[in-house]
Coordinates of N, CA and C in Angstrom, one line a residue:
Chain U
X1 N 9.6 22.6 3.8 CA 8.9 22.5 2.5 C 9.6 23.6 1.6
X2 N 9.5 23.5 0.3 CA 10.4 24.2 -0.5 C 9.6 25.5 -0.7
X3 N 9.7 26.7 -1.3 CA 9.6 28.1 -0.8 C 9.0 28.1 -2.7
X4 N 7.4 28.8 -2.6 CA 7.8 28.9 -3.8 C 7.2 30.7 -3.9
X5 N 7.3 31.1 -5.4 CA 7.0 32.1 -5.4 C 6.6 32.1 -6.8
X6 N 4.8 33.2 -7.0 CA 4.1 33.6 -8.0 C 4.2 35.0 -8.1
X7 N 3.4 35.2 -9.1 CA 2.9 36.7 -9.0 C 1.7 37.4 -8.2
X8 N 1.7 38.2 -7.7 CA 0.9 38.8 -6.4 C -0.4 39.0 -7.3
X9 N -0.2 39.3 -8.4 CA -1.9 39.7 -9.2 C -2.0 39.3 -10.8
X10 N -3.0 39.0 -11.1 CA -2.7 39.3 -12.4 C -4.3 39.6 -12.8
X11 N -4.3 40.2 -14.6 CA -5.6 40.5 -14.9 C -6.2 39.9 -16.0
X12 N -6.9 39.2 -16.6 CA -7.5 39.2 -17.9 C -8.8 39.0 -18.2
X13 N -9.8 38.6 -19.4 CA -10.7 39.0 -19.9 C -11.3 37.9 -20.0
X14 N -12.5 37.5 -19.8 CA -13.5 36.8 -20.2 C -13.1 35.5 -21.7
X15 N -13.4 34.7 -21.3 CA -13.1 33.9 -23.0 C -11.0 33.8 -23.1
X16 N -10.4 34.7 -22.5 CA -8.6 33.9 -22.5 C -8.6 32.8 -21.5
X17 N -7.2 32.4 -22.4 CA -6.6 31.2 -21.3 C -5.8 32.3 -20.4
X18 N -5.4 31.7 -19.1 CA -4.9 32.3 -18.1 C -3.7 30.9 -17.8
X19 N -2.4 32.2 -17.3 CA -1.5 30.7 -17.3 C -0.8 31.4 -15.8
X20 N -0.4 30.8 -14.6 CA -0.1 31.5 -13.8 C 1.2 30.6 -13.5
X21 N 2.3 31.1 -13.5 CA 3.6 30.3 -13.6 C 4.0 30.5 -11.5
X22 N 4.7 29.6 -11.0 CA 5.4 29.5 -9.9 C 6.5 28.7 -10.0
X23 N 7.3 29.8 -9.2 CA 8.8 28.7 -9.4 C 8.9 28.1 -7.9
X24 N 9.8 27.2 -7.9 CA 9.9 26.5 -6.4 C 11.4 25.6 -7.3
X25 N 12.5 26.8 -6.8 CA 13.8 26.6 -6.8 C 14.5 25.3 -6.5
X26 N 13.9 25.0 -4.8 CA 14.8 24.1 -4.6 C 13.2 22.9 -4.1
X27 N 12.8 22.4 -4.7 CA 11.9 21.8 -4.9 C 12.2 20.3 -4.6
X28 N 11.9 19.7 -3.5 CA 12.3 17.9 -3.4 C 11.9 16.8 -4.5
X29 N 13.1 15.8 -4.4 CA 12.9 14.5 -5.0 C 11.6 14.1 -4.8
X30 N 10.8 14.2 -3.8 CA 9.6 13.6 -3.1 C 8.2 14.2 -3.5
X31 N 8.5 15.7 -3.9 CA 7.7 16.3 -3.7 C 6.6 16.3 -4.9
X32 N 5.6 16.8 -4.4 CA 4.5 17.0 -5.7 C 4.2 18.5 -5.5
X33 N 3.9 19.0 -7.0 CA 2.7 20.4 -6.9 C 1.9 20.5 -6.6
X34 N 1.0 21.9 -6.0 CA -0.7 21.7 -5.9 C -1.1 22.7 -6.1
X35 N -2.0 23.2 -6.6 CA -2.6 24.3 -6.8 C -4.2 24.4 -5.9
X36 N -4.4 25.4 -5.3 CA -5.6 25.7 -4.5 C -6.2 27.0 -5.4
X37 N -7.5 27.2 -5.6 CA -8.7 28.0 -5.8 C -9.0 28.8 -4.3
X38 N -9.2 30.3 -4.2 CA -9.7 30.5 -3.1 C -10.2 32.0 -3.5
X39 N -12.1 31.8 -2.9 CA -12.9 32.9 -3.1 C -13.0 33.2 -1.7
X40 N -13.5 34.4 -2.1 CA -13.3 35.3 -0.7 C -14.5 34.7 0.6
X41 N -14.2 35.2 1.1 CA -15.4 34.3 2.6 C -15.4 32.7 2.3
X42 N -14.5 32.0 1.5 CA -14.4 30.7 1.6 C -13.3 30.0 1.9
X43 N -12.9 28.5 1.9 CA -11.7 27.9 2.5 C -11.2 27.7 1.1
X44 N -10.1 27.4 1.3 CA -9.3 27.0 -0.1 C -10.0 25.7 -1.0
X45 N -9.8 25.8 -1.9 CA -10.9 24.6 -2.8 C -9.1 23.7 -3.8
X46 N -9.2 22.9 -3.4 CA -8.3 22.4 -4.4 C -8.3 22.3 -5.9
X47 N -7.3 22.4 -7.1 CA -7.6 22.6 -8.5 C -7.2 21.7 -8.7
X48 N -5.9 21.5 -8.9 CA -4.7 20.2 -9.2 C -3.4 19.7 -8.5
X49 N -3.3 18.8 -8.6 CA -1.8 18.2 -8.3 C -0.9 17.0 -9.6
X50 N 0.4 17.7 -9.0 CA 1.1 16.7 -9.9 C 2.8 16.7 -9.5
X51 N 3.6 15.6 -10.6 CA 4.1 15.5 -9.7 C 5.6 16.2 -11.0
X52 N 5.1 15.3 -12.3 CA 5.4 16.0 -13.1 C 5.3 15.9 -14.8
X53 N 5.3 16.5 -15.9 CA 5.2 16.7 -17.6 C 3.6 17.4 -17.2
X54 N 2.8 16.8 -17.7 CA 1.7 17.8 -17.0 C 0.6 16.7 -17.1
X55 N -0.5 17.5 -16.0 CA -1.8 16.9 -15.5 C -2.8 18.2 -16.0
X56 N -4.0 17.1 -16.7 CA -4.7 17.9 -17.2 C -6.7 17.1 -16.3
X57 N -7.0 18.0 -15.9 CA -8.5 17.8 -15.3 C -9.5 18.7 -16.1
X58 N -10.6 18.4 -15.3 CA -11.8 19.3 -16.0 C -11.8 20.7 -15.5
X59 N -11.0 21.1 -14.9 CA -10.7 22.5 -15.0 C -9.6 23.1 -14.9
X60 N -8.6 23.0 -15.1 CA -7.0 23.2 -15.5 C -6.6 22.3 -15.8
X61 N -4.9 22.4 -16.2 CA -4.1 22.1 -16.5 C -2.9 22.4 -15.7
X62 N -2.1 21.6 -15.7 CA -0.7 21.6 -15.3 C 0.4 21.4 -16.0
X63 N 1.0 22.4 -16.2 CA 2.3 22.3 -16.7 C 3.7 21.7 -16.2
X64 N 4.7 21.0 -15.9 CA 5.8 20.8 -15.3 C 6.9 20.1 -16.0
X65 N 8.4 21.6 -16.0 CA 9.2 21.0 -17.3 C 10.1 19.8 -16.6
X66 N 11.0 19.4 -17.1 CA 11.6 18.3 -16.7 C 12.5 18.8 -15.3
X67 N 12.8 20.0 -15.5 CA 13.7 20.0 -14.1 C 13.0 20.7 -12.8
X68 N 11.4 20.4 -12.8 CA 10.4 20.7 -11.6 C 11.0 21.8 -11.2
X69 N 11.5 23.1 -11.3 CA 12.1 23.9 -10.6 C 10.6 25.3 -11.1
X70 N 10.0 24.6 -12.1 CA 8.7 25.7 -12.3 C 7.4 25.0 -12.4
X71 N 6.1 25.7 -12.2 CA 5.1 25.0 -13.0 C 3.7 25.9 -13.3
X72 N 3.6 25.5 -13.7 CA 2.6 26.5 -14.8 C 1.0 26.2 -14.8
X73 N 0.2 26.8 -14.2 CA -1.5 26.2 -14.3 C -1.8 27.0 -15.3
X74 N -2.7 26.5 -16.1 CA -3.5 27.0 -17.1 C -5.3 26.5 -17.0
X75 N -5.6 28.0 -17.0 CA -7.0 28.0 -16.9 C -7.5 28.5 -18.1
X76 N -8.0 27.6 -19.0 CA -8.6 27.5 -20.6 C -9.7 28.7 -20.0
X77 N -10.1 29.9 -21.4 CA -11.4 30.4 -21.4 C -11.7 31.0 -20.2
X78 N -10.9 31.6 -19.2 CA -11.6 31.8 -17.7 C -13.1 33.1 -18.1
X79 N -14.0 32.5 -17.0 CA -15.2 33.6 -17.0 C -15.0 34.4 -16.0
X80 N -16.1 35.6 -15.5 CA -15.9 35.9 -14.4 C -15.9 35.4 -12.8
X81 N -16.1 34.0 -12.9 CA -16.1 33.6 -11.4 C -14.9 32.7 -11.3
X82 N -14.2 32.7 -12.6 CA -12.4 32.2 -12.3 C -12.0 33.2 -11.1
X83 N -12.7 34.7 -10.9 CA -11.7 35.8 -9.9 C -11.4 34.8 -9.1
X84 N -10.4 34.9 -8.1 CA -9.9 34.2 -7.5 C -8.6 34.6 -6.9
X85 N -8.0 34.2 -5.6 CA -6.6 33.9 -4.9 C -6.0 32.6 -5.3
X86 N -5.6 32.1 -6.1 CA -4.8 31.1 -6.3 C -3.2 31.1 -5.9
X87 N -3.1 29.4 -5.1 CA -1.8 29.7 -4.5 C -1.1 28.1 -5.2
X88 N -0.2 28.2 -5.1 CA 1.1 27.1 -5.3 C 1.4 26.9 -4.0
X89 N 1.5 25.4 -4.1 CA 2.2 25.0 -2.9 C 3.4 23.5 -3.6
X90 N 4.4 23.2 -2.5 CA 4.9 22.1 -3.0 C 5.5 21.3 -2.1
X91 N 5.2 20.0 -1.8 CA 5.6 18.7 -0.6 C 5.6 17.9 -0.8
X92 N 5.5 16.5 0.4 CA 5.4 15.4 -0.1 C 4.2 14.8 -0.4
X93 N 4.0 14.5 -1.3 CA 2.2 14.0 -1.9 C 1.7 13.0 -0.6
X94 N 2.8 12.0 -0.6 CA 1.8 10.9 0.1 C 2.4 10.3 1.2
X95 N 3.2 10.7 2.2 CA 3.7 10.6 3.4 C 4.1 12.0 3.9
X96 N 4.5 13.0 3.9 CA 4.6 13.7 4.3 C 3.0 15.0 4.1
X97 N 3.8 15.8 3.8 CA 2.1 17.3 3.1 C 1.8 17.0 4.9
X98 N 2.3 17.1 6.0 CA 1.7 17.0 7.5 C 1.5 18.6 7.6
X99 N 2.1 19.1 7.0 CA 2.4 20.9 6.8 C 2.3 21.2 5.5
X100 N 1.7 22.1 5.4 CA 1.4 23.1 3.9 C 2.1 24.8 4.3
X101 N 2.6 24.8 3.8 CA 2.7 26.4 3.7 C 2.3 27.3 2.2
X102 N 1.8 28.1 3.3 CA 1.1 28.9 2.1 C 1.5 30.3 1.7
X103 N 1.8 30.7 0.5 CA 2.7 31.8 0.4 C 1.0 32.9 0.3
X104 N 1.4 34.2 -0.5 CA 0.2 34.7 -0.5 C -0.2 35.1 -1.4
X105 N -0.5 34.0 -2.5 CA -1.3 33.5 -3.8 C -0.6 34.7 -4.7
X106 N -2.1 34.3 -5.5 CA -1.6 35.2 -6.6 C -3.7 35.8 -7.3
X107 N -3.5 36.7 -7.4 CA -4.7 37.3 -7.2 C -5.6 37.6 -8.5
X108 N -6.0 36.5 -8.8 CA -6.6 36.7 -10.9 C -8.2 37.4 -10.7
X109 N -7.8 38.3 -11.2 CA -8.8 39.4 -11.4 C -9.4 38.8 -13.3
X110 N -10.6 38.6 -13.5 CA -11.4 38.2 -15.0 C -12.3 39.8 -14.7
X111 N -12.0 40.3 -15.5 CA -13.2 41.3 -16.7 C -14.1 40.9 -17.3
X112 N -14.9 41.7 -17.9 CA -16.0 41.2 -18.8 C -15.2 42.0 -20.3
Chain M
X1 N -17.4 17.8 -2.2 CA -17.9 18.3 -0.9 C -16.8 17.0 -0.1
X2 N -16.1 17.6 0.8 CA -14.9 17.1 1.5 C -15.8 16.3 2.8
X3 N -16.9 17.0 3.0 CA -17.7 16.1 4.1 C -17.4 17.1 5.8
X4 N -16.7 18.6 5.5 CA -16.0 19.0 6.8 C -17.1 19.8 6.8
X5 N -17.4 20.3 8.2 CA -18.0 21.1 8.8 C -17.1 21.9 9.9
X6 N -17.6 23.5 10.0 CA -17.0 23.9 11.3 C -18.4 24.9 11.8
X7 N -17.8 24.5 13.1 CA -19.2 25.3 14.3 C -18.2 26.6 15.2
X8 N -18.8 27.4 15.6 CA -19.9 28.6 14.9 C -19.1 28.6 13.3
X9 N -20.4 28.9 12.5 CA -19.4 29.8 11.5 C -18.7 31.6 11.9
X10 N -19.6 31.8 13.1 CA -19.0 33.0 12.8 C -19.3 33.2 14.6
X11 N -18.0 34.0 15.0 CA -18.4 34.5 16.7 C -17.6 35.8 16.8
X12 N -18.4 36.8 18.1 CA -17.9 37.9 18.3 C -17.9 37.8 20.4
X13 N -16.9 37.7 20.3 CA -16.7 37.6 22.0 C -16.0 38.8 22.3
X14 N -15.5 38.5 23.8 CA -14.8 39.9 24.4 C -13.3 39.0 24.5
X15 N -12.5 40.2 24.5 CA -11.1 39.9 25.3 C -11.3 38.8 26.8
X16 N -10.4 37.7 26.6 CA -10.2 37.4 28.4 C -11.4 36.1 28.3
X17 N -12.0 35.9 27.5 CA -12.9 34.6 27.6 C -12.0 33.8 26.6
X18 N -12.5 32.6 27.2 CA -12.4 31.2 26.3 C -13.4 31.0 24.7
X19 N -12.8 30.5 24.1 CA -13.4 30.2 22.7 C -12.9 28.7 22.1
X20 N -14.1 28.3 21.7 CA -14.1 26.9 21.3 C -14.7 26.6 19.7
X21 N -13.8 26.5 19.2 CA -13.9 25.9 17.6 C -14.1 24.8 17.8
X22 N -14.8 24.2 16.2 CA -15.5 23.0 16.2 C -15.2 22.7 14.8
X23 N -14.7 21.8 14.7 CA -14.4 20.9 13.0 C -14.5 19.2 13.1
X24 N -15.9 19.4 12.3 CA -15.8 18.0 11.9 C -16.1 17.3 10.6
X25 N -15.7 15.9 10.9 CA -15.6 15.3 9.3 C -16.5 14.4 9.2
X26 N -17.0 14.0 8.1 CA -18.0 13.0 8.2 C -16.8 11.5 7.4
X27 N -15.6 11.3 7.3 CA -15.2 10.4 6.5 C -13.9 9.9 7.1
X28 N -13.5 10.0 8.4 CA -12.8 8.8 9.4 C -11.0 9.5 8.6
X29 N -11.0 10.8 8.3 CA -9.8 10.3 7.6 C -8.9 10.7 8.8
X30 N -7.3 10.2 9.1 CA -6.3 10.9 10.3 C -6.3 11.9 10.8
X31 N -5.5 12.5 9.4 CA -4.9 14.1 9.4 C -6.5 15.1 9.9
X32 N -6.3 15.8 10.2 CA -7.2 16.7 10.6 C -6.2 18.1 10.9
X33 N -6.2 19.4 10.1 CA -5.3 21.0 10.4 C -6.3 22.0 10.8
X34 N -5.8 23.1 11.4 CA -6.5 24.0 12.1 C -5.3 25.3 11.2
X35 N -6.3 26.2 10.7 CA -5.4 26.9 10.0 C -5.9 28.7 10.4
X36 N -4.9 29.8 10.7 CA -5.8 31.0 10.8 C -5.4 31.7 9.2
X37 N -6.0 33.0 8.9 CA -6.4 33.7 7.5 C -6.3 35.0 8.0
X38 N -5.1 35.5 7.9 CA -5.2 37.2 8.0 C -4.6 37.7 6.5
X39 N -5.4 39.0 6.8 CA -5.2 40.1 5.4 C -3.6 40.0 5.1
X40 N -2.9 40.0 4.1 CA -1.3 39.9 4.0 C -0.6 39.0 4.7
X41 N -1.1 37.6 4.9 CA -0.4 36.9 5.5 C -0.8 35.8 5.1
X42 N -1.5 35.3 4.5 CA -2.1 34.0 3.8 C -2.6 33.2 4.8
X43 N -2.6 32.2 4.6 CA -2.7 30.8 5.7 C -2.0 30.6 6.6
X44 N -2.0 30.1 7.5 CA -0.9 29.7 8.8 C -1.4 28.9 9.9
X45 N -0.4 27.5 9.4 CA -1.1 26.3 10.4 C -1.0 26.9 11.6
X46 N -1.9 26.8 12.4 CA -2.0 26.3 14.0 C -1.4 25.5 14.7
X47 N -2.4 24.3 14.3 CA -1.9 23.0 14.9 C -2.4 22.0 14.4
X48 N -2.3 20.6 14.2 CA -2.6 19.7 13.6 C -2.7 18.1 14.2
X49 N -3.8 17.7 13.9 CA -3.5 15.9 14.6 C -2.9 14.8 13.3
X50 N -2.6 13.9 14.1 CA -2.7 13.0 12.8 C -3.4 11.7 13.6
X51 N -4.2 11.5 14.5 CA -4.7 10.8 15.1 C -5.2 11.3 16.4
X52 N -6.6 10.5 16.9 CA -7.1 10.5 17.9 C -5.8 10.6 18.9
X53 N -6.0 11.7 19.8 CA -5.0 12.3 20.7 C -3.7 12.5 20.4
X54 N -3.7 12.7 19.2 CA -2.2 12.6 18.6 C -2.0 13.9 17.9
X55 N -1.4 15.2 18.5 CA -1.6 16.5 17.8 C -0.1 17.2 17.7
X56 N 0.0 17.7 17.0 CA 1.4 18.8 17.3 C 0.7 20.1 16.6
X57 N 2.2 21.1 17.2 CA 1.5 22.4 16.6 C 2.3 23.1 15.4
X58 N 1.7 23.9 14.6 CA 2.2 24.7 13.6 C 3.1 25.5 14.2
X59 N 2.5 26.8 13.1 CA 3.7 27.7 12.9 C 3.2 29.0 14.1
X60 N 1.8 28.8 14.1 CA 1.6 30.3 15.0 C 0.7 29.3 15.9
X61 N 1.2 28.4 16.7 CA 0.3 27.8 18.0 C 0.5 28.7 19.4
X62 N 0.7 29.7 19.6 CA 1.3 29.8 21.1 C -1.0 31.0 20.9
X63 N -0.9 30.4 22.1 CA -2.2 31.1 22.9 C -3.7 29.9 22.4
X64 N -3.0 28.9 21.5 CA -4.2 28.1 21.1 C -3.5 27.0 21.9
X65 N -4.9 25.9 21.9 CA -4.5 24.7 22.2 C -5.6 23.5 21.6
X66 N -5.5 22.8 21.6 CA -6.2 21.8 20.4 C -6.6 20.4 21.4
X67 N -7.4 19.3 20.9 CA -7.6 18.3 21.5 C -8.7 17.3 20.3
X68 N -8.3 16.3 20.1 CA -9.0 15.2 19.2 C -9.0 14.0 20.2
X69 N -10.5 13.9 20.5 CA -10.2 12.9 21.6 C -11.6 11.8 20.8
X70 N -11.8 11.9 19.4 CA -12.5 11.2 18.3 C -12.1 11.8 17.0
X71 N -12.3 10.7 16.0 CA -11.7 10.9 15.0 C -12.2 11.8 14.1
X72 N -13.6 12.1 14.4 CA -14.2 13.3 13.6 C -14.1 14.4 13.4
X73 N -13.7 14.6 15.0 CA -13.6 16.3 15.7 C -12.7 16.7 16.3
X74 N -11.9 18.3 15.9 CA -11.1 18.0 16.1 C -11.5 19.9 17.1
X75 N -11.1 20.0 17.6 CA -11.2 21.5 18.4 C -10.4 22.2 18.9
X76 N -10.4 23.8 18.6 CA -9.6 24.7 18.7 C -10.0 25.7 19.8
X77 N -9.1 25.6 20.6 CA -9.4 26.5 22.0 C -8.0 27.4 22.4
X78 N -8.8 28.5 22.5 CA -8.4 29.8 22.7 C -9.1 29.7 23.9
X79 N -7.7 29.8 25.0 CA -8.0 29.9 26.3 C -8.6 31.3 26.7
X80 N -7.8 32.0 26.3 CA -8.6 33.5 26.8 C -8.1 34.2 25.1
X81 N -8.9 34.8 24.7 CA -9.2 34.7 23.6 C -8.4 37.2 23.7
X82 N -7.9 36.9 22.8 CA -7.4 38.4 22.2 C -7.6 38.7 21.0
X83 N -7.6 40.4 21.1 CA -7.6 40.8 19.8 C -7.0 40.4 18.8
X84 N -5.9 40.3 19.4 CA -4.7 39.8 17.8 C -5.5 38.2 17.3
X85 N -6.4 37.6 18.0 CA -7.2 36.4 17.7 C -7.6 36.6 16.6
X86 N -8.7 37.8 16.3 CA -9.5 37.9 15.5 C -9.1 37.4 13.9
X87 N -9.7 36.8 13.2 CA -9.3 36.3 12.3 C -10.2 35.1 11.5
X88 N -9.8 34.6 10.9 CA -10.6 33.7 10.0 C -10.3 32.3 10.3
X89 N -11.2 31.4 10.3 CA -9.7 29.7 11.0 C -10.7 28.8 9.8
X90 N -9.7 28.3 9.7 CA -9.9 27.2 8.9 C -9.5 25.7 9.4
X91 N -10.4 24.8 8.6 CA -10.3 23.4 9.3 C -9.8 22.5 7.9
X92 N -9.0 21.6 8.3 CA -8.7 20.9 6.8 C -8.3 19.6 7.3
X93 N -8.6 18.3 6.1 CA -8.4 17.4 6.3 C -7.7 16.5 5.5
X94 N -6.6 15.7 5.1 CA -6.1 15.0 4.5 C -6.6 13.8 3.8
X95 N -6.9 14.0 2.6 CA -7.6 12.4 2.1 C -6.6 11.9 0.7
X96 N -6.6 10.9 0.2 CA -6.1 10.7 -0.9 C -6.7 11.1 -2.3
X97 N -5.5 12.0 -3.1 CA -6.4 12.1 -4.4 C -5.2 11.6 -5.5
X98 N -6.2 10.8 -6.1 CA -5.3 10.2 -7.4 C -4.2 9.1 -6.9
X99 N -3.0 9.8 -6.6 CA -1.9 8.7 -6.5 C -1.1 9.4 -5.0
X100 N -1.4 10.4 -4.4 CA -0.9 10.7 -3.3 C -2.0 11.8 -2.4
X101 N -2.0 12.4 -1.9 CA -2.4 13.2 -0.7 C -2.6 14.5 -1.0
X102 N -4.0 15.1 -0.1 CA -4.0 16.7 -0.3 C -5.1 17.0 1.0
X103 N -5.0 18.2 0.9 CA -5.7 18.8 2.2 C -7.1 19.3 1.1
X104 N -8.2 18.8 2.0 CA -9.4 20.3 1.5 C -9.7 20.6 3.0
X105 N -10.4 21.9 2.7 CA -10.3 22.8 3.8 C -12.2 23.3 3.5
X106 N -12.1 23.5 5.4 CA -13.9 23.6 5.3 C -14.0 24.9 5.1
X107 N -15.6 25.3 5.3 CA -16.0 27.0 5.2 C -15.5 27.9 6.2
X108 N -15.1 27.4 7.0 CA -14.1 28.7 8.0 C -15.3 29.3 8.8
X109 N -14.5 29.9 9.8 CA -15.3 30.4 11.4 C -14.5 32.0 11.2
X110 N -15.5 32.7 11.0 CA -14.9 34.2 11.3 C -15.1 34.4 13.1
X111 N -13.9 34.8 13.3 CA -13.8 35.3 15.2 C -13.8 36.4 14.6
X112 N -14.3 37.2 15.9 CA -14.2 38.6 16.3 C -13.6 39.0 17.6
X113 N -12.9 39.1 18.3 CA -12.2 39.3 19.4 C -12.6 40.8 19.8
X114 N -13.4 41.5 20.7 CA -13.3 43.1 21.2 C -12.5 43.2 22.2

């Protein structure tokens, strides 16, 4: 599975968008993005997937430019229970993903 | 709500005993993963089925062993169970979302190993 990498933390305030970029270099023909939610004492909660230009749901967004080599979640307005470990991952959507590897997120700290 | 359950949520045993995880699904799907959660280390498959009696192992399998001998439940055994055990495990299951595949993952089993 292709190797990606975020930022270990980040911080912002009540009411911003929050945009958390990961790159994943060598990223497959096959593959799709996914983003996971994870609060503490809980299992990972899924946010989005895609595969690529971007996917938008009721609580993010996804960004992905034409050469899939980055992608970008955006959390419109986060409050304080956005805190969270959010991780990137990237595989095969729908035959493969038999394996996930999980790097070690990226750690969004919300203020008031 | 993914429909997964795991039994105990939470156990404190000794060194040198057996331990038995419990993950199950209420929704028939294949895939079924067994994952542990240490501090600085993220996630890290176990082992995994993709069918009734049909398992292989992850990345850190050595001292676990696994068995799905129904499609629901899938269980994690720590034959004699160590400190280096202790840890968080997680259970996850494969279903389709949208146009291909993803794992959700249940509330997790805190071990305690003394």
């Amino acid at each position: 599975l292709a190797k990606t990498t975020q930022p270990i933390s980040m911080d912002s305030y009540e009411g911003q968008e929050v945009n958390i970029t990961c790159s994943h270099n060598n990223i497959a023909t096959n593959d799709y993005i996914t983003w996971y939610q994870q609060f503490p004492s809980q299992g990972p909660r899924f946010i989005i997937q895609g595969y690529k230009t971007k996917v938008t749901n009721e609580v993010a967004s996804l960004f992905i430019p034409a050469d899939r080599k980055s992608s970008t979640l955006s959390l419109p307005r986060v409050s304080l229970s956005d805190t969270a470990v959010y991780y990137c991952l990237v595989g095969e959507g729908n035959s493969g993903y038999s394996t996930l590897t999980f790097g070690k997120g990226t750690m969004l700290l919300v203020s008031p | 709500d993914a429909g997964i359950t795991q039994s105990p949520r939470h156990k404190v045993t000794e060194t040198g005993t057996p331990v038995t995880l419990r993950c199950h699904q209420t929704e028939n799907h294949r895939y079924m993963y067994w994952y542990r959660q240490d501090p600085g280390h993220g996630l890290r498959l176990i082992h995994y089925s993709y069918g009734v009696k049909d398992t292989d192992k992850g990345e850190v399998s050595d001292g676990y062993s696994v068995s799905r001998s129904k499609t629901e439940d899938f269980l994690l055994t720590l034959e004699s169970a160590t400190s280096s055990q202790t840890s968080v495990y997680f259970c996850a299951i494969r279903k389709p979302s949208g146009t291909t595949d993803t794992q959700y993952f249940g509330p997790g089993t805190r071990l305690t190993v003394l």
